[in-house]
Short mmCIF file of C-alpha atoms and ligand atoms in Angstrom, two decimals:
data_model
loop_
_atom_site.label_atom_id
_atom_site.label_comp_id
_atom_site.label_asym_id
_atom_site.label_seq_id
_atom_site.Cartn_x
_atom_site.Cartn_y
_atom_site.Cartn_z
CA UNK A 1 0.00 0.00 0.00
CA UNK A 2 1.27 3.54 -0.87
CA UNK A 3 1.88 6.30 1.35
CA UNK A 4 0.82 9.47 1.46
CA UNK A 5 4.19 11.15 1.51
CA UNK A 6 6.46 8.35 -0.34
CA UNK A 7 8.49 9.72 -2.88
CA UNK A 8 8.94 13.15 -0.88
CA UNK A 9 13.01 12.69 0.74
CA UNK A 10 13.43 15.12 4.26
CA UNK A 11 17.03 16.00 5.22
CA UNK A 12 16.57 16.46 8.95
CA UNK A 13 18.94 18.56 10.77
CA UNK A 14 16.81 18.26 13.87
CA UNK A 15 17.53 17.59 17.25
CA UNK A 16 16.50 17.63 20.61
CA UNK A 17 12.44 17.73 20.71
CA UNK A 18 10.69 20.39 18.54
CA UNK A 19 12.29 19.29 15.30
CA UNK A 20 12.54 15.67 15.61
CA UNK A 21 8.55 15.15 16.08
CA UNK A 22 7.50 17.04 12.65
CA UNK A 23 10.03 15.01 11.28
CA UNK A 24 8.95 11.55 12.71
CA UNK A 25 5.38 12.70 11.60
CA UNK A 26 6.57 13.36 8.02
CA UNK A 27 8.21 9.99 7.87
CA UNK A 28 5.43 7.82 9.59
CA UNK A 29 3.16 9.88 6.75
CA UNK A 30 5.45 7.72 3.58
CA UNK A 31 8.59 10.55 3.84
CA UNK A 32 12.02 9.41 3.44
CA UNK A 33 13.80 11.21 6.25
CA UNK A 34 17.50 11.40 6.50
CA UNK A 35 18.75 12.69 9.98
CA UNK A 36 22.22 14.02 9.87
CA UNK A 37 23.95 13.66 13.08
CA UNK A 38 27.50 14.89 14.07
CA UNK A 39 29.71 11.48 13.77
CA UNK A 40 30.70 10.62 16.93
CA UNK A 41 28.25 12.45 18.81
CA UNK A 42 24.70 12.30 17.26
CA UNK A 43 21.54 14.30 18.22
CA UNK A 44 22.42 15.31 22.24
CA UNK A 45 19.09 13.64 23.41
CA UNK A 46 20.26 10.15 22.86
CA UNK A 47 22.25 9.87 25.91
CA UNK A 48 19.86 12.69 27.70
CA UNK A 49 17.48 10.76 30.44
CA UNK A 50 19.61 7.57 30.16
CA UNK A 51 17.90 4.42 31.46
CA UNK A 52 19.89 1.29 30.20
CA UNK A 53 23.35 1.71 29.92
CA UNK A 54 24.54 2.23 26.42
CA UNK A 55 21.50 1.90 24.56
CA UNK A 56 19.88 5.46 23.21
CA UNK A 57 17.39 6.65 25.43
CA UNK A 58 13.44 6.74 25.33
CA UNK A 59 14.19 10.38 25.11
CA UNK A 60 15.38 9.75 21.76
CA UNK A 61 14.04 6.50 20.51
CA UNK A 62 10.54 8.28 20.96
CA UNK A 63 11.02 11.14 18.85
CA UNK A 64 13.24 9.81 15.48
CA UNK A 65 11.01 6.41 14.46
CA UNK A 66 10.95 5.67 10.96
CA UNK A 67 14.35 8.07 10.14
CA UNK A 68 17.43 7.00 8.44
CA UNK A 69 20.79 8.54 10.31
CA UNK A 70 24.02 9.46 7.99
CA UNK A 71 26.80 11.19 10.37
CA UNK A 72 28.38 14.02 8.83
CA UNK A 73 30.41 16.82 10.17
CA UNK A 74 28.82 19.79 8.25
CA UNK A 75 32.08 21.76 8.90
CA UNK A 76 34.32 19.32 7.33
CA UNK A 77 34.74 20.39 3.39
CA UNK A 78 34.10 16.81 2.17
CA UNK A 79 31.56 17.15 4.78
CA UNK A 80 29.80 19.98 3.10
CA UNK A 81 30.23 18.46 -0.58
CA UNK A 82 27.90 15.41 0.55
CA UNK A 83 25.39 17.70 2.28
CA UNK A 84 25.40 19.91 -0.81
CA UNK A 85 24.74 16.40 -2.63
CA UNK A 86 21.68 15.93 -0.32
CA UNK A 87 20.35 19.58 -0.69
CA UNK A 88 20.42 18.52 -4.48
CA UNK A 89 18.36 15.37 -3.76
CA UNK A 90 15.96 16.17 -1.43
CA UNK A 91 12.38 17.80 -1.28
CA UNK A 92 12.62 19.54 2.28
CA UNK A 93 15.19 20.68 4.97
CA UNK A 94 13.61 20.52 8.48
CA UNK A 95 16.54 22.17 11.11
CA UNK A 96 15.97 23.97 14.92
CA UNK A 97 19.85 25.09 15.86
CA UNK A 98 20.08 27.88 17.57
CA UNK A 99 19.56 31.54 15.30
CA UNK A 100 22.12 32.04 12.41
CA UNK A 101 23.93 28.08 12.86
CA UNK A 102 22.70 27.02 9.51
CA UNK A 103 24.30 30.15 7.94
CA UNK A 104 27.14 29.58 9.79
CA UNK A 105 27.29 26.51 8.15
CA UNK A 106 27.31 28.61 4.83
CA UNK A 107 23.98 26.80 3.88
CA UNK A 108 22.18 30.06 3.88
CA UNK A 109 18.92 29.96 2.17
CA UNK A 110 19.90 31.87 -0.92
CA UNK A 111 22.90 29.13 -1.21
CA UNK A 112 20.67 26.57 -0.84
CA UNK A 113 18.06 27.75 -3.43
CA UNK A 114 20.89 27.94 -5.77
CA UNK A 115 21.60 24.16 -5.43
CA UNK A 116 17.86 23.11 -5.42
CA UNK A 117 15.42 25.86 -5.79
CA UNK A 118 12.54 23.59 -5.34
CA UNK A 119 13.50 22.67 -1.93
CA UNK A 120 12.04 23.81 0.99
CA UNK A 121 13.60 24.88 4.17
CA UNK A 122 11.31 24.52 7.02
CA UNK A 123 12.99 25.88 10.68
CA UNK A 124 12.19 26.35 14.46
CA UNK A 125 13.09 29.29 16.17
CA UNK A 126 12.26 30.26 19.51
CA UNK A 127 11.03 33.37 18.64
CA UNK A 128 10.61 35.50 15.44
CA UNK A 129 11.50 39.10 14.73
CA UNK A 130 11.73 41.33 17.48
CA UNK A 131 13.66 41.63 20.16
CA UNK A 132 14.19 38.05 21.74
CA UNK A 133 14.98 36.69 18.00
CA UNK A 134 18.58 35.34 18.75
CA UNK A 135 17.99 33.27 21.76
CA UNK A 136 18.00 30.09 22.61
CA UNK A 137 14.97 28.77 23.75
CA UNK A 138 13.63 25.38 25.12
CA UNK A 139 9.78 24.29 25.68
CA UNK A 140 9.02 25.94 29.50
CA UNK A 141 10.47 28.91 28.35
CA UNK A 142 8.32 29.05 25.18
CA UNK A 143 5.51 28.17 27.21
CA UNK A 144 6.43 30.88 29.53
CA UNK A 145 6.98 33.71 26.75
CA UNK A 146 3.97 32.54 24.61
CA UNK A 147 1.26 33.20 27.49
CA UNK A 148 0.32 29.91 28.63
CA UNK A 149 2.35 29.79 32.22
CA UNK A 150 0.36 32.92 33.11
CA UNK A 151 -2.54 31.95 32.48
CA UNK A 152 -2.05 28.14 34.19
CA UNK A 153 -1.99 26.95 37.79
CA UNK A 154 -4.15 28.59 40.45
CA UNK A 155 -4.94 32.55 40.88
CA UNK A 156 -3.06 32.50 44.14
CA UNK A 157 -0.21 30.24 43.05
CA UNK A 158 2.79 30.75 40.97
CA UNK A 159 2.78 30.12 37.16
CA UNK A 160 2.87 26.34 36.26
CA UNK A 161 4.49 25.16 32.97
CA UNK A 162 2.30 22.17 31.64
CA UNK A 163 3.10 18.55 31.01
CA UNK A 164 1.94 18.80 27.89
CA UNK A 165 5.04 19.92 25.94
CA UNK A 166 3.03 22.59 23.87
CA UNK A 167 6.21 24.58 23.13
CA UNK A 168 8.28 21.57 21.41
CA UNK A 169 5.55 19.04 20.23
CA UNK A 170 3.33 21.96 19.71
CA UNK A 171 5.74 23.42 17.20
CA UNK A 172 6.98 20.49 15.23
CA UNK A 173 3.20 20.11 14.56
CA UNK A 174 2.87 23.30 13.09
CA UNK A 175 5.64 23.25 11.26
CA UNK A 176 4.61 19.74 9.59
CA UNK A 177 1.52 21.32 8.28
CA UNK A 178 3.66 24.03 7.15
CA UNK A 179 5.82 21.81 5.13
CA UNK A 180 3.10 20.07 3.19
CA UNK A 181 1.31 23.04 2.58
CA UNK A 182 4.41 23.93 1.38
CA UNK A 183 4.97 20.61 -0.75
CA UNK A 184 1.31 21.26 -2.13
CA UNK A 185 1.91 24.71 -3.50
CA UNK A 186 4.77 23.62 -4.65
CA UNK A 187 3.20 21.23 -7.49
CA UNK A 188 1.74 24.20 -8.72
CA UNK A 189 4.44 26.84 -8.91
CA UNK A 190 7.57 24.49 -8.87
CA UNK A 191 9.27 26.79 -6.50
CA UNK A 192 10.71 26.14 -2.37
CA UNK A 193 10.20 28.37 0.02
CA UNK A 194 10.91 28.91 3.34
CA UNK A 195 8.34 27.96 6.23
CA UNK A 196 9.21 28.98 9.84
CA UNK A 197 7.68 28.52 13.33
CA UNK A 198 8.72 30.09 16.12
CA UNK A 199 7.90 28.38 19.34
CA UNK A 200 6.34 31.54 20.98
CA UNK A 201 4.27 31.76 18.49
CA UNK A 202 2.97 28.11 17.87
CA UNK A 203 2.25 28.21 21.82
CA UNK A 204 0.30 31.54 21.33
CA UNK A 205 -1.73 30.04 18.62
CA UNK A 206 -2.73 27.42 21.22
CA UNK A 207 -3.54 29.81 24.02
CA UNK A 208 -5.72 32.04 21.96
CA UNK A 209 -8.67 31.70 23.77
CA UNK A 210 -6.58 33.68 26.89
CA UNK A 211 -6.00 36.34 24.10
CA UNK A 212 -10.05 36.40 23.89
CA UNK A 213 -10.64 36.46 27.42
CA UNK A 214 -8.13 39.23 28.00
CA UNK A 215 -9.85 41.43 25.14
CA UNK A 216 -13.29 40.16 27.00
CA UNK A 217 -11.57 41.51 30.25
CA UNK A 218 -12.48 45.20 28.97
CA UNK A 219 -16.00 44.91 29.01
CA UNK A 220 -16.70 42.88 32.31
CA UNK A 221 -15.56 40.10 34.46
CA UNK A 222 -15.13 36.68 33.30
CA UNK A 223 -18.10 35.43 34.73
CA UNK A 224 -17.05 31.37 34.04
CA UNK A 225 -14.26 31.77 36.51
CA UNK A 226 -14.27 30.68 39.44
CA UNK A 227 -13.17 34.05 41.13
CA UNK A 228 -16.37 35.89 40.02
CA UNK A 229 -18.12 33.54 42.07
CA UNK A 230 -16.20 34.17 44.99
CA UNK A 231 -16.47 38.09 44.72
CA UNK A 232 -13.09 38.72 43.77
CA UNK A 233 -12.36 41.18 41.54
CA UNK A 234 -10.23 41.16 38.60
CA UNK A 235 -7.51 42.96 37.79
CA UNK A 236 -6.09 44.39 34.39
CA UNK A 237 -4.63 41.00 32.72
CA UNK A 238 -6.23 37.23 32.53
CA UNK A 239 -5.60 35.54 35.95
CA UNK A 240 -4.71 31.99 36.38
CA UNK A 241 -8.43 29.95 36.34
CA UNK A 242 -7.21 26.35 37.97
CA UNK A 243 -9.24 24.13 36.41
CA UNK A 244 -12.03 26.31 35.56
CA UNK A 245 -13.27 25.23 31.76
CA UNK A 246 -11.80 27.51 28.77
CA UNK A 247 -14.91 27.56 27.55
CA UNK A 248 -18.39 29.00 28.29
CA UNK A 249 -19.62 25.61 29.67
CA UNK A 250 -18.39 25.62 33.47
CA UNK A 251 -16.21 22.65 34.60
CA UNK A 252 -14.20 21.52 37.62
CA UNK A 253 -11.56 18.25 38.90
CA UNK A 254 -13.60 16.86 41.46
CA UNK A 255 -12.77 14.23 43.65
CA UNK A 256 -13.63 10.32 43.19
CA UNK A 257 -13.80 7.76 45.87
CA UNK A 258 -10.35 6.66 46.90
CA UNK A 259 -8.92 10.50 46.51
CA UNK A 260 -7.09 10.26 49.69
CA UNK A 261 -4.86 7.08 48.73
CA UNK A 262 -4.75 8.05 45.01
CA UNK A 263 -3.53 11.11 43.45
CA UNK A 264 -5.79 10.66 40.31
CA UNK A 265 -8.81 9.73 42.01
CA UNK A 266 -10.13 12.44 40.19
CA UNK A 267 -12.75 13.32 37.27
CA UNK A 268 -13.46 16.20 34.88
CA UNK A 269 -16.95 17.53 35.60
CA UNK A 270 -18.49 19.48 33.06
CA UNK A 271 -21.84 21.35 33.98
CA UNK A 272 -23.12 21.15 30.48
CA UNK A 273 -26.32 23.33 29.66
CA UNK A 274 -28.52 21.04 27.67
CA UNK A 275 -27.84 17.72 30.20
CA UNK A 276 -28.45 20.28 33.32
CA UNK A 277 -31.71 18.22 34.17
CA UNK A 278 -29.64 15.23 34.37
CA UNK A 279 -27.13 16.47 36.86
CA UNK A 280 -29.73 17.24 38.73
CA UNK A 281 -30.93 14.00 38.65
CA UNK A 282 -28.24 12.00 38.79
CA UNK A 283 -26.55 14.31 42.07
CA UNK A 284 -30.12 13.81 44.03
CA UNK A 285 -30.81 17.37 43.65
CA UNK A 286 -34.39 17.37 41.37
CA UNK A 287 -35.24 20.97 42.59
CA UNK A 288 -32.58 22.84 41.21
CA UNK A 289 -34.29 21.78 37.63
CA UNK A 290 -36.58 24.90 38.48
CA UNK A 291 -35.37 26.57 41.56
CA UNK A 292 -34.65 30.31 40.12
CA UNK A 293 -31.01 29.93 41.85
CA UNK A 294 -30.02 27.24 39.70
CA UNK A 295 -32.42 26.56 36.69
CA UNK A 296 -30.14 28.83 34.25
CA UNK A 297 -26.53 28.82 33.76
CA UNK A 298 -26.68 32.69 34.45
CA UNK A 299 -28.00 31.93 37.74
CA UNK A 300 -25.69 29.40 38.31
CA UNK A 301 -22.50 31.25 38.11
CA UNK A 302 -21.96 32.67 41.02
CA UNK A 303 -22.78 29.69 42.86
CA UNK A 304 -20.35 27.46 41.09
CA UNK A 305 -18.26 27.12 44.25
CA UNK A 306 -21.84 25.44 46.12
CA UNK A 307 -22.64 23.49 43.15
CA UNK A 308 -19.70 21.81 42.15
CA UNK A 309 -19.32 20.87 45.99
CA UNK A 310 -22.54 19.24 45.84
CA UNK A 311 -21.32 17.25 42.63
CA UNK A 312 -18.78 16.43 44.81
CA UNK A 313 -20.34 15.01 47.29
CA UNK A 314 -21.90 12.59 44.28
CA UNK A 315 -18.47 11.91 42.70
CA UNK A 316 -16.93 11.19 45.92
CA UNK A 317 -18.82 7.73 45.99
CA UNK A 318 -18.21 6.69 42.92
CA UNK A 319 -14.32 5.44 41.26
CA UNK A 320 -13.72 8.05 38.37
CA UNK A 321 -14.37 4.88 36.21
CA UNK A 322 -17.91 4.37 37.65
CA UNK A 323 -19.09 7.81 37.65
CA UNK A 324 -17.72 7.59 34.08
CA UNK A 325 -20.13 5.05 33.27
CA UNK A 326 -23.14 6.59 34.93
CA UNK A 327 -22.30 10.11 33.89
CA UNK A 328 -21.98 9.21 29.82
CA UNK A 329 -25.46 7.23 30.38
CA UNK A 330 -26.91 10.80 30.37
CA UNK A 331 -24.48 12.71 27.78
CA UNK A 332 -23.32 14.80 30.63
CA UNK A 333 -19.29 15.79 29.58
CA UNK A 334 -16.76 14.30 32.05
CA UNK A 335 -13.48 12.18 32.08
CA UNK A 336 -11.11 10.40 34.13
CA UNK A 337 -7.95 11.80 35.27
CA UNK A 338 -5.91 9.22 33.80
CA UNK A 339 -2.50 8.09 34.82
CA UNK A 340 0.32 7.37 33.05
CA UNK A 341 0.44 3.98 34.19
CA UNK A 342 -3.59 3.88 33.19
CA UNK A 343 -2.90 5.02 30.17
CA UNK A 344 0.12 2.79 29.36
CA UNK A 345 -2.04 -0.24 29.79
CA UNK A 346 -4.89 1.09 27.98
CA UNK A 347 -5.47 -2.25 25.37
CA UNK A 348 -8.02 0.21 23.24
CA UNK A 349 -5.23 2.57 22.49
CA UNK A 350 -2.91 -0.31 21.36
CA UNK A 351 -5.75 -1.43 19.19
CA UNK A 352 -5.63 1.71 17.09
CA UNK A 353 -1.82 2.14 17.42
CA UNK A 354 -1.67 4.83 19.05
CA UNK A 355 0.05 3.28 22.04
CA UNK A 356 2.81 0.74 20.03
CA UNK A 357 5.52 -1.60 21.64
CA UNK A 358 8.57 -1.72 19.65
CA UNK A 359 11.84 -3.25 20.15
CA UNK A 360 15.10 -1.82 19.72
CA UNK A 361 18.14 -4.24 19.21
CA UNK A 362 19.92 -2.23 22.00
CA UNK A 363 17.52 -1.47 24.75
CA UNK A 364 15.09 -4.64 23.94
CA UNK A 365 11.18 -3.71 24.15
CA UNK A 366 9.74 -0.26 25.18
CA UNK A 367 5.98 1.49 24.49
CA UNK A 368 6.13 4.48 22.60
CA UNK A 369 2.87 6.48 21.12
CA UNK A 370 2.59 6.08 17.16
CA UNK A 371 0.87 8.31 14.65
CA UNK A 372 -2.09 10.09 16.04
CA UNK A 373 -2.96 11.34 12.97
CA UNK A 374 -4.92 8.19 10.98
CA UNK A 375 -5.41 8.41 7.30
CA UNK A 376 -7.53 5.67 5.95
CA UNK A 377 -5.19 4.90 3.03
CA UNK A 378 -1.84 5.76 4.45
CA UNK A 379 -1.48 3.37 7.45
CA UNK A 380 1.73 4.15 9.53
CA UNK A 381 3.79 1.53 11.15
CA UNK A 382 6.22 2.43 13.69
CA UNK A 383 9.79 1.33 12.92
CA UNK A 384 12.28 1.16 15.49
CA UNK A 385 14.78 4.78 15.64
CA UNK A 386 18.30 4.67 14.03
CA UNK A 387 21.88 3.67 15.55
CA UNK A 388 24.31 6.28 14.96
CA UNK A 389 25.54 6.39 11.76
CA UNK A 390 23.44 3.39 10.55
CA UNK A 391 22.68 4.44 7.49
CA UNK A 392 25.49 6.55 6.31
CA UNK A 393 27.30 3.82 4.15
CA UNK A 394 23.00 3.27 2.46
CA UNK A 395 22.54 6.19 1.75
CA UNK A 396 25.98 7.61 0.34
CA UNK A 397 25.47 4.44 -2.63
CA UNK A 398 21.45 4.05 -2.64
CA UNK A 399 20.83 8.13 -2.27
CA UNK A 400 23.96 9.86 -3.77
CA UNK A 401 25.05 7.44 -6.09
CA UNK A 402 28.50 7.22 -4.85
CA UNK A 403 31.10 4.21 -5.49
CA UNK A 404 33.53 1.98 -3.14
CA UNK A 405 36.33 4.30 -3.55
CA UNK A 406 34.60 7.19 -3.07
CA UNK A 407 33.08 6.34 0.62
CA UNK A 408 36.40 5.24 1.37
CA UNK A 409 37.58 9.08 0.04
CA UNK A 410 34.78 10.79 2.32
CA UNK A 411 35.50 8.49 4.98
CA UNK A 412 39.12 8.50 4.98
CA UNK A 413 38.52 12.92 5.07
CA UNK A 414 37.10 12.15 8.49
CA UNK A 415 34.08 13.76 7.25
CA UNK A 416 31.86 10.64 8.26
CA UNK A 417 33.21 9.75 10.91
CA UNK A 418 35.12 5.77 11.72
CA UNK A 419 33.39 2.85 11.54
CA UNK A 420 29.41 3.39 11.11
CA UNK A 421 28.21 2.90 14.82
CA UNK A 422 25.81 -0.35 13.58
CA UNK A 423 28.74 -2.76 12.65
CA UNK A 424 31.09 -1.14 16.05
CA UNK A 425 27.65 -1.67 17.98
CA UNK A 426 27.14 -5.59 16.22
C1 COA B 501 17.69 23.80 21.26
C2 COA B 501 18.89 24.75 21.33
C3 COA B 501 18.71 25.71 22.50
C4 COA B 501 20.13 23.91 21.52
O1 COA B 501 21.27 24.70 21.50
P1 COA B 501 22.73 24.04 21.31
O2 COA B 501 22.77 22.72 22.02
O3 COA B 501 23.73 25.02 21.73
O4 COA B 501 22.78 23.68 19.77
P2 COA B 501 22.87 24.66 18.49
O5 COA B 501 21.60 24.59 17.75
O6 COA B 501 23.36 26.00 18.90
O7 COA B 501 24.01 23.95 17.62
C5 COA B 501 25.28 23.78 18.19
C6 COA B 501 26.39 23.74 17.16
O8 COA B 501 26.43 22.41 16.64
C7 COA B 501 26.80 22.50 15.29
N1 COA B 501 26.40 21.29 14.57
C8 COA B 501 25.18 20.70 14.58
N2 COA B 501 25.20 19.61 13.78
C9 COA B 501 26.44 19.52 13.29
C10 COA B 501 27.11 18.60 12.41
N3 COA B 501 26.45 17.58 11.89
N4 COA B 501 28.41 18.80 12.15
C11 COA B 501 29.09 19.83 12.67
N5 COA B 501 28.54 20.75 13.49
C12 COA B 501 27.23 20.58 13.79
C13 COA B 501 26.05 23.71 14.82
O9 COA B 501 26.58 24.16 13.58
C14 COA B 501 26.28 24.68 15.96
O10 COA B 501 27.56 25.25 15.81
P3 COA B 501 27.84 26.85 15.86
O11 COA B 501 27.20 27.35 17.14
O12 COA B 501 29.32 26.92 15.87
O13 COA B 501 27.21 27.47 14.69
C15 COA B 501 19.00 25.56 20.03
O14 COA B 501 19.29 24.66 18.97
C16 COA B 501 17.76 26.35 19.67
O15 COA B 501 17.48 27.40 20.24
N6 COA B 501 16.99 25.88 18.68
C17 COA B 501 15.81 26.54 18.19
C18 COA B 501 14.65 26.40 19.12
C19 COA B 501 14.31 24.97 19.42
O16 COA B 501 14.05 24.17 18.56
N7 COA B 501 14.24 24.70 20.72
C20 COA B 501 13.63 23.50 21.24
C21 COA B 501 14.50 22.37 21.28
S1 COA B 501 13.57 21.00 21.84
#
């Protein structure tokens, strides 16, 4: 079966996080990626968060499936001559280094379109223009600069960066939809062009809805959060909301039975509109269907506090799993805090492969999460990430067309590095 991206070649100069997802995507879409790793030392990550001695880690296995890895030291000149020979054979160049290291390289993007002006060169910054555009920047402080750690946690906490790692995986999303927008214009114009994503702005784009609520800010309180409720007033910027819903609908984390053994014995409540009768029902509270205190969400919201304690007091004698059950009996919005460990053993996710054990020959099996993107006639498998180097002899006779003696010549330059790492490693 065909692929939706096969035929399209990626020369990844990604590393670390943000980078190396768009490109897994790309390649667990049909793309031929190529990651090009410093001989000797590879993408930093795969001795980061070591947890079996010698093997690369989860940090890294989990982020590069699919890829192909060729070592070459970009600053060597034989070095450059075989990435030049890649520009010239490939559809895309995905990199993240640091601002200015790819000109430093000399592969500046006017060199580059003069060896291959179809390709496109697709890069994450930390920020764009402006006045932070030369740092570095990893994913808490693009969450912090791209409004979501002000606008998370509790209104008299600190600001809380997020487990979800919006600033990294967030942006190597983006930019994959970049790049095949990209690849789609270009079958019309035949022309590359350059696609960026800073990580500021791809965490922005995720927190817009604080953006509206600020804006909203000027013309009242925000009458969903919990502070209204409790009478206290707002000030000039959008406060932290706990775990106040982002939306109009108003929602809590209430406790389930077993909340003081467990630290996820906990459920998402949401106090739809339409299923309000139900709650009402379901808590043991039939008079609030009518009472004027509670009948209509307007009434409602400056009781949330009351209400939501009452729910409570429902949830609280039920496992999240149970009032699960009950609760989607009635359509009323709610789910499980799940673990890590829950969701790690969670067969239904396996079924769909979106949860995938793979095995590695180094570090033996491990779970990973596959493509959550499903396309009914592209099916992705998840192949196991690259050794150092593993590729490099492949692709230098399959990709570039090069003979015996000439790997020997690019090897002997020191340009590739010794012995690829898969025979060393065998
Ligand atoms: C993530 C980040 C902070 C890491 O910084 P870093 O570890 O110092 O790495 P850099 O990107 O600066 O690259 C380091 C050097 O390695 C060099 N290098 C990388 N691959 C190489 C290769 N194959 N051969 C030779 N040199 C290589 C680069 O040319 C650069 O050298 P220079 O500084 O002399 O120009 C930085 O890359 C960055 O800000 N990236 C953009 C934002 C981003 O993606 N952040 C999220 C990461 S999850």
């Amino acid at each position: 079966m065909t692929k939706a991206l096969d035929g399209v070649r990626i020369l990844d100069f990604t590393h670390v996080q943000s980078g190396p997802t768009c490109t897994q995507l790309l390649a667990w879409f049909g793309a031929d990626v190529i990651k090009v790793e410093r001989p000797g030392v590879g993408d930093i990550t795969r001795g980061q968060l070591r947890d079996v001695k010698d093997a690369d880690s989860l940090y890294f296995t989990m982020l590069n499936h699919n890829k192909r890895s060729i070592t070459i030291d970009s600053k060597n000149p034989k070095g450059k001559e075989v990435l030049e020979a890649l520009i010239k054979s490939c559809d895309v160049l995905v990199e993240n280094f640091a601002p200015g290291a790819l000109d430093r390289m000399g592969l500046t993007w006017e060199h580059i379109q003069s060896l291959n002006p179809r390709m496109i060169v697709a890069s994450i910054k930390g920020f764009g223009p402006g006045p932070y555009e030369d740092c570095k920047v990893y994913e808490n402080v693009a969450q912090c600069a791209g409004g979501s750690a002000s606008t998370t946690g509790f209104r008299d906490g600190i600001p809380l960066v997020t487990g979800a790692q919006i600033g990294d995986s967030g942006t190597g999303l983006h930019l994959a939809l970049g790049i095949v927008t990209a690849l789609f214009q270009r079958e019309k114009t035949g022309r590359g062009q350059r696609v960026t994503c800073a990580m500021q702005d791809g965490v922005l784009n995720l927190c817009r809805v604080k953006l509206r609520d600020q804006q909203r800010l000027a013309h009242g309180p925000l009458t969903e959060y919990s502070q209204y409720g409790e009478g206290i007033p707002f000030g000039d910027t959008v406060p932290r909301a706990g775990n106040d819903s982002g939306g109009g609908q108003p929602g809590r984390i209430l406790k389930c039975k077993g909340w003081e053994t467990d630290p996820n014995a906990y459920i998402y409540f949401i106090t739809q509109a339409p299923v309000w009768e139900a709650i009402c029902d379901v808590i043991g509270e039939p008079e609030w269907k009518t009472h004027p205190d509670y009948a209509k969400p307007a009434a409602r919201l400056p009781r949330l506090n009351e209400i939501f304690g009452r729910i409570e007091q429902w949830t609280m004698q039920h496992d999240k799993f149970e009032a699960m059950e009950i609760l989607n009996k009635y359509d009323i919005p709610c789910g499980p805090i799940l673990s890590m460990k829950e969701i790690a053993e969670e067969k239904s996710l396996y079924a769909t492969g979106t949860l995938v054990e793979v095995d590695h020959p180094v570090r033996g099996k491990y779970i990973t999460v596959g493509n959550p993107i499903k396309l009914s006639d592209s099916p992705s498998e998840v192949v196991r990430s690259p050794l150092l180097g593993e590729h490099t002899d492949e692709i230098l006779r399959d990709v570039l067309g090069f003979n015996d003696n000439q790997v020997d010549q690019i090897r002997q330059s020191g340009a590739i590095g010794g012995v690829p790492d898969r025979i060393a490693a065998e």
